[in-house]
Amino acid sequence: MSFLTLFWHLANFLAAPLLVAALLVLIGKGLVWRQPLRAAGWKRLWLEAAAAALVGQVAALALWGVEGKLLGYALMLGLMVLPLGWRLSRAS
């Protein structure tokens, strides 16, 4: 495997969790829950969501042996919303 191939494999592996976490934070803090999440910074929310999504992505890879299965994406999304939900439950 060449360096360029390795780079694209890693970039594709990281793209889904990082970009979907950014989209979640943009929708969550920017549109839906402005007041409850006003104390939390954008970067902090994104880091929490992205870290949870990466854990889900790696767990899916470990469980099913392949990346990109629908169950893997469901696990990634399920773990990604936990930090945001925790912050929202504490804000109420």
JSON list of C-alpha atoms in Angstrom, two decimals:
[
{"chain": "A", "resi": 1, "resn": "MET", "atom": "CA", "xyz": [0.00, 0.00, 0.00]},
{"chain": "A", "resi": 2, "resn": "SER", "atom": "CA", "xyz": [1.47, 3.31, -1.03]},
{"chain": "A", "resi": 3, "resn": "PHE", "atom": "CA", "xyz": [1.47, 6.41, 1.13]},
{"chain": "A", "resi": 4, "resn": "LEU", "atom": "CA", "xyz": [-1.14, 8.07, -1.07]},
{"chain": "A", "resi": 5, "resn": "THR", "atom": "CA", "xyz": [-3.47, 5.08, -0.80]},
{"chain": "A", "resi": 6, "resn": "LEU", "atom": "CA", "xyz": [-3.04, 5.03, 2.97]},
{"chain": "A", "resi": 7, "resn": "PHE", "atom": "CA", "xyz": [-3.75, 8.76, 3.12]},
{"chain": "A", "resi": 8, "resn": "TRP", "atom": "CA", "xyz": [-7.01, 8.40, 1.17]},
{"chain": "A", "resi": 9, "resn": "HIS", "atom": "CA", "xyz": [-8.11, 5.43, 3.26]},
{"chain": "A", "resi": 10, "resn": "LEU", "atom": "CA", "xyz": [-7.62, 7.41, 6.45]},
{"chain": "A", "resi": 11, "resn": "ALA", "atom": "CA", "xyz": [-9.21, 10.54, 4.98]},
{"chain": "A", "resi": 12, "resn": "ASN", "atom": "CA", "xyz": [-12.31, 8.59, 3.94]},
{"chain": "A", "resi": 13, "resn": "PHE", "atom": "CA", "xyz": [-12.45, 6.84, 7.32]},
{"chain": "A", "resi": 14, "resn": "LEU", "atom": "CA", "xyz": [-12.37, 10.18, 9.17]},
{"chain": "A", "resi": 15, "resn": "ALA", "atom": "CA", "xyz": [-14.55, 12.20, 6.78]},
{"chain": "A", "resi": 16, "resn": "ALA", "atom": "CA", "xyz": [-17.94, 10.81, 7.80]},
{"chain": "A", "resi": 17, "resn": "PRO", "atom": "CA", "xyz": [-17.58, 11.21, 11.59]},
{"chain": "A", "resi": 18, "resn": "LEU", "atom": "CA", "xyz": [-15.97, 14.66, 11.43]},
{"chain": "A", "resi": 19, "resn": "LEU", "atom": "CA", "xyz": [-18.30, 16.18, 8.86]},
{"chain": "A", "resi": 20, "resn": "VAL", "atom": "CA", "xyz": [-21.49, 14.70, 10.30]},
{"chain": "A", "resi": 21, "resn": "ALA", "atom": "CA", "xyz": [-20.45, 15.95, 13.76]},
{"chain": "A", "resi": 22, "resn": "ALA", "atom": "CA", "xyz": [-20.01, 19.42, 12.30]},
{"chain": "A", "resi": 23, "resn": "LEU", "atom": "CA", "xyz": [-23.45, 19.20, 10.69]},
{"chain": "A", "resi": 24, "resn": "LEU", "atom": "CA", "xyz": [-25.01, 18.03, 13.96]},
{"chain": "A", "resi": 25, "resn": "VAL", "atom": "CA", "xyz": [-23.50, 20.93, 15.89]},
{"chain": "A", "resi": 26, "resn": "LEU", "atom": "CA", "xyz": [-24.47, 23.42, 13.20]},
{"chain": "A", "resi": 27, "resn": "ILE", "atom": "CA", "xyz": [-28.09, 22.27, 13.25]},
{"chain": "A", "resi": 28, "resn": "GLY", "atom": "CA", "xyz": [-28.25, 21.74, 17.01]},
{"chain": "A", "resi": 29, "resn": "LYS", "atom": "CA", "xyz": [-26.63, 24.92, 18.27]},
{"chain": "A", "resi": 30, "resn": "GLY", "atom": "CA", "xyz": [-27.29, 27.14, 15.29]},
{"chain": "A", "resi": 31, "resn": "LEU", "atom": "CA", "xyz": [-30.93, 26.37, 14.54]},
{"chain": "A", "resi": 32, "resn": "VAL", "atom": "CA", "xyz": [-32.74, 24.22, 17.07]},
{"chain": "A", "resi": 33, "resn": "TRP", "atom": "CA", "xyz": [-31.39, 24.72, 20.61]},
{"chain": "A", "resi": 34, "resn": "ARG", "atom": "CA", "xyz": [-29.81, 28.17, 20.62]},
{"chain": "A", "resi": 35, "resn": "GLN", "atom": "CA", "xyz": [-30.78, 29.16, 24.17]},
{"chain": "A", "resi": 36, "resn": "PRO", "atom": "CA", "xyz": [-30.03, 25.90, 26.01]},
{"chain": "A", "resi": 37, "resn": "LEU", "atom": "CA", "xyz": [-26.61, 25.57, 24.33]},
{"chain": "A", "resi": 38, "resn": "ARG", "atom": "CA", "xyz": [-25.54, 29.22, 24.51]},
{"chain": "A", "resi": 39, "resn": "ALA", "atom": "CA", "xyz": [-22.97, 28.50, 27.25]},
{"chain": "A", "resi": 40, "resn": "ALA", "atom": "CA", "xyz": [-21.22, 25.76, 25.25]},
{"chain": "A", "resi": 41, "resn": "GLY", "atom": "CA", "xyz": [-18.78, 26.79, 22.57]},
{"chain": "A", "resi": 42, "resn": "TRP", "atom": "CA", "xyz": [-19.03, 25.62, 18.98]},
{"chain": "A", "resi": 43, "resn": "LYS", "atom": "CA", "xyz": [-15.58, 24.01, 19.04]},
{"chain": "A", "resi": 44, "resn": "ARG", "atom": "CA", "xyz": [-16.26, 22.20, 22.31]},
{"chain": "A", "resi": 45, "resn": "LEU", "atom": "CA", "xyz": [-19.54, 20.76, 21.03]},
{"chain": "A", "resi": 46, "resn": "TRP", "atom": "CA", "xyz": [-17.90, 19.68, 17.79]},
{"chain": "A", "resi": 47, "resn": "LEU", "atom": "CA", "xyz": [-14.98, 18.03, 19.60]},
{"chain": "A", "resi": 48, "resn": "GLU", "atom": "CA", "xyz": [-17.32, 16.07, 21.86]},
{"chain": "A", "resi": 49, "resn": "ALA", "atom": "CA", "xyz": [-19.52, 14.94, 18.99]},
{"chain": "A", "resi": 50, "resn": "ALA", "atom": "CA", "xyz": [-16.55, 14.11, 16.75]},
{"chain": "A", "resi": 51, "resn": "ALA", "atom": "CA", "xyz": [-14.81, 12.09, 19.47]},
{"chain": "A", "resi": 52, "resn": "ALA", "atom": "CA", "xyz": [-17.96, 10.07, 20.14]},
{"chain": "A", "resi": 53, "resn": "ALA", "atom": "CA", "xyz": [-18.47, 9.54, 16.41]},
{"chain": "A", "resi": 54, "resn": "LEU", "atom": "CA", "xyz": [-14.90, 8.32, 15.99]},
{"chain": "A", "resi": 55, "resn": "VAL", "atom": "CA", "xyz": [-15.38, 5.87, 18.85]},
{"chain": "A", "resi": 56, "resn": "GLY", "atom": "CA", "xyz": [-18.50, 4.59, 17.09]},
{"chain": "A", "resi": 57, "resn": "GLN", "atom": "CA", "xyz": [-16.69, 4.32, 13.77]},
{"chain": "A", "resi": 58, "resn": "VAL", "atom": "CA", "xyz": [-13.79, 2.37, 15.31]},
{"chain": "A", "resi": 59, "resn": "ALA", "atom": "CA", "xyz": [-16.17, 0.16, 17.28]},
{"chain": "A", "resi": 60, "resn": "ALA", "atom": "CA", "xyz": [-18.11, -0.62, 14.11]},
{"chain": "A", "resi": 61, "resn": "LEU", "atom": "CA", "xyz": [-14.87, -1.51, 12.35]},
{"chain": "A", "resi": 62, "resn": "ALA", "atom": "CA", "xyz": [-13.89, -3.78, 15.25]},
{"chain": "A", "resi": 63, "resn": "LEU", "atom": "CA", "xyz": [-17.34, -5.42, 15.50]},
{"chain": "A", "resi": 64, "resn": "TRP", "atom": "CA", "xyz": [-18.10, -6.04, 11.84]},
{"chain": "A", "resi": 65, "resn": "GLY", "atom": "CA", "xyz": [-14.65, -5.92, 10.28]},
{"chain": "A", "resi": 66, "resn": "VAL", "atom": "CA", "xyz": [-15.61, -3.50, 7.55]},
{"chain": "A", "resi": 67, "resn": "GLU", "atom": "CA", "xyz": [-16.28, 0.18, 7.37]},
{"chain": "A", "resi": 68, "resn": "GLY", "atom": "CA", "xyz": [-19.38, 1.66, 5.80]},
{"chain": "A", "resi": 69, "resn": "LYS", "atom": "CA", "xyz": [-22.07, -0.75, 6.98]},
{"chain": "A", "resi": 70, "resn": "LEU", "atom": "CA", "xyz": [-25.39, 0.80, 7.79]},
{"chain": "A", "resi": 71, "resn": "LEU", "atom": "CA", "xyz": [-25.25, -0.57, 11.34]},
{"chain": "A", "resi": 72, "resn": "GLY", "atom": "CA", "xyz": [-21.86, 1.08, 11.75]},
{"chain": "A", "resi": 73, "resn": "TYR", "atom": "CA", "xyz": [-23.23, 4.44, 10.73]},
{"chain": "A", "resi": 74, "resn": "ALA", "atom": "CA", "xyz": [-26.18, 3.95, 13.09]},
{"chain": "A", "resi": 75, "resn": "LEU", "atom": "CA", "xyz": [-23.77, 3.22, 15.93]},
{"chain": "A", "resi": 76, "resn": "MET", "atom": "CA", "xyz": [-21.72, 6.29, 15.00]},
{"chain": "A", "resi": 77, "resn": "LEU", "atom": "CA", "xyz": [-24.81, 8.53, 14.99]},
{"chain": "A", "resi": 78, "resn": "GLY", "atom": "CA", "xyz": [-26.16, 7.02, 18.19]},
{"chain": "A", "resi": 79, "resn": "LEU", "atom": "CA", "xyz": [-22.95, 7.73, 20.05]},
{"chain": "A", "resi": 80, "resn": "MET", "atom": "CA", "xyz": [-22.59, 11.15, 18.46]},
{"chain": "A", "resi": 81, "resn": "VAL", "atom": "CA", "xyz": [-25.84, 12.51, 19.88]},
{"chain": "A", "resi": 82, "resn": "LEU", "atom": "CA", "xyz": [-25.06, 11.41, 23.44]},
{"chain": "A", "resi": 83, "resn": "PRO", "atom": "CA", "xyz": [-22.85, 14.41, 24.38]},
{"chain": "A", "resi": 84, "resn": "LEU", "atom": "CA", "xyz": [-25.36, 16.86, 22.90]},
{"chain": "A", "resi": 85, "resn": "GLY", "atom": "CA", "xyz": [-28.24, 15.16, 24.70]},
{"chain": "A", "resi": 86, "resn": "TRP", "atom": "CA", "xyz": [-26.30, 15.19, 27.96]},
{"chain": "A", "resi": 87, "resn": "ARG", "atom": "CA", "xyz": [-25.68, 18.93, 27.62]},
{"chain": "A", "resi": 88, "resn": "LEU", "atom": "CA", "xyz": [-29.33, 19.55, 26.80]},
{"chain": "A", "resi": 89, "resn": "SER", "atom": "CA", "xyz": [-30.52, 17.52, 29.78]},
{"chain": "A", "resi": 90, "resn": "ARG", "atom": "CA", "xyz": [-28.27, 19.53, 32.10]},
{"chain": "A", "resi": 91, "resn": "ALA", "atom": "CA", "xyz": [-29.43, 22.85, 30.63]},
{"chain": "A", "resi": 92, "resn": "SER", "atom": "CA", "xyz": [-33.10, 22.20, 31.39]}
]
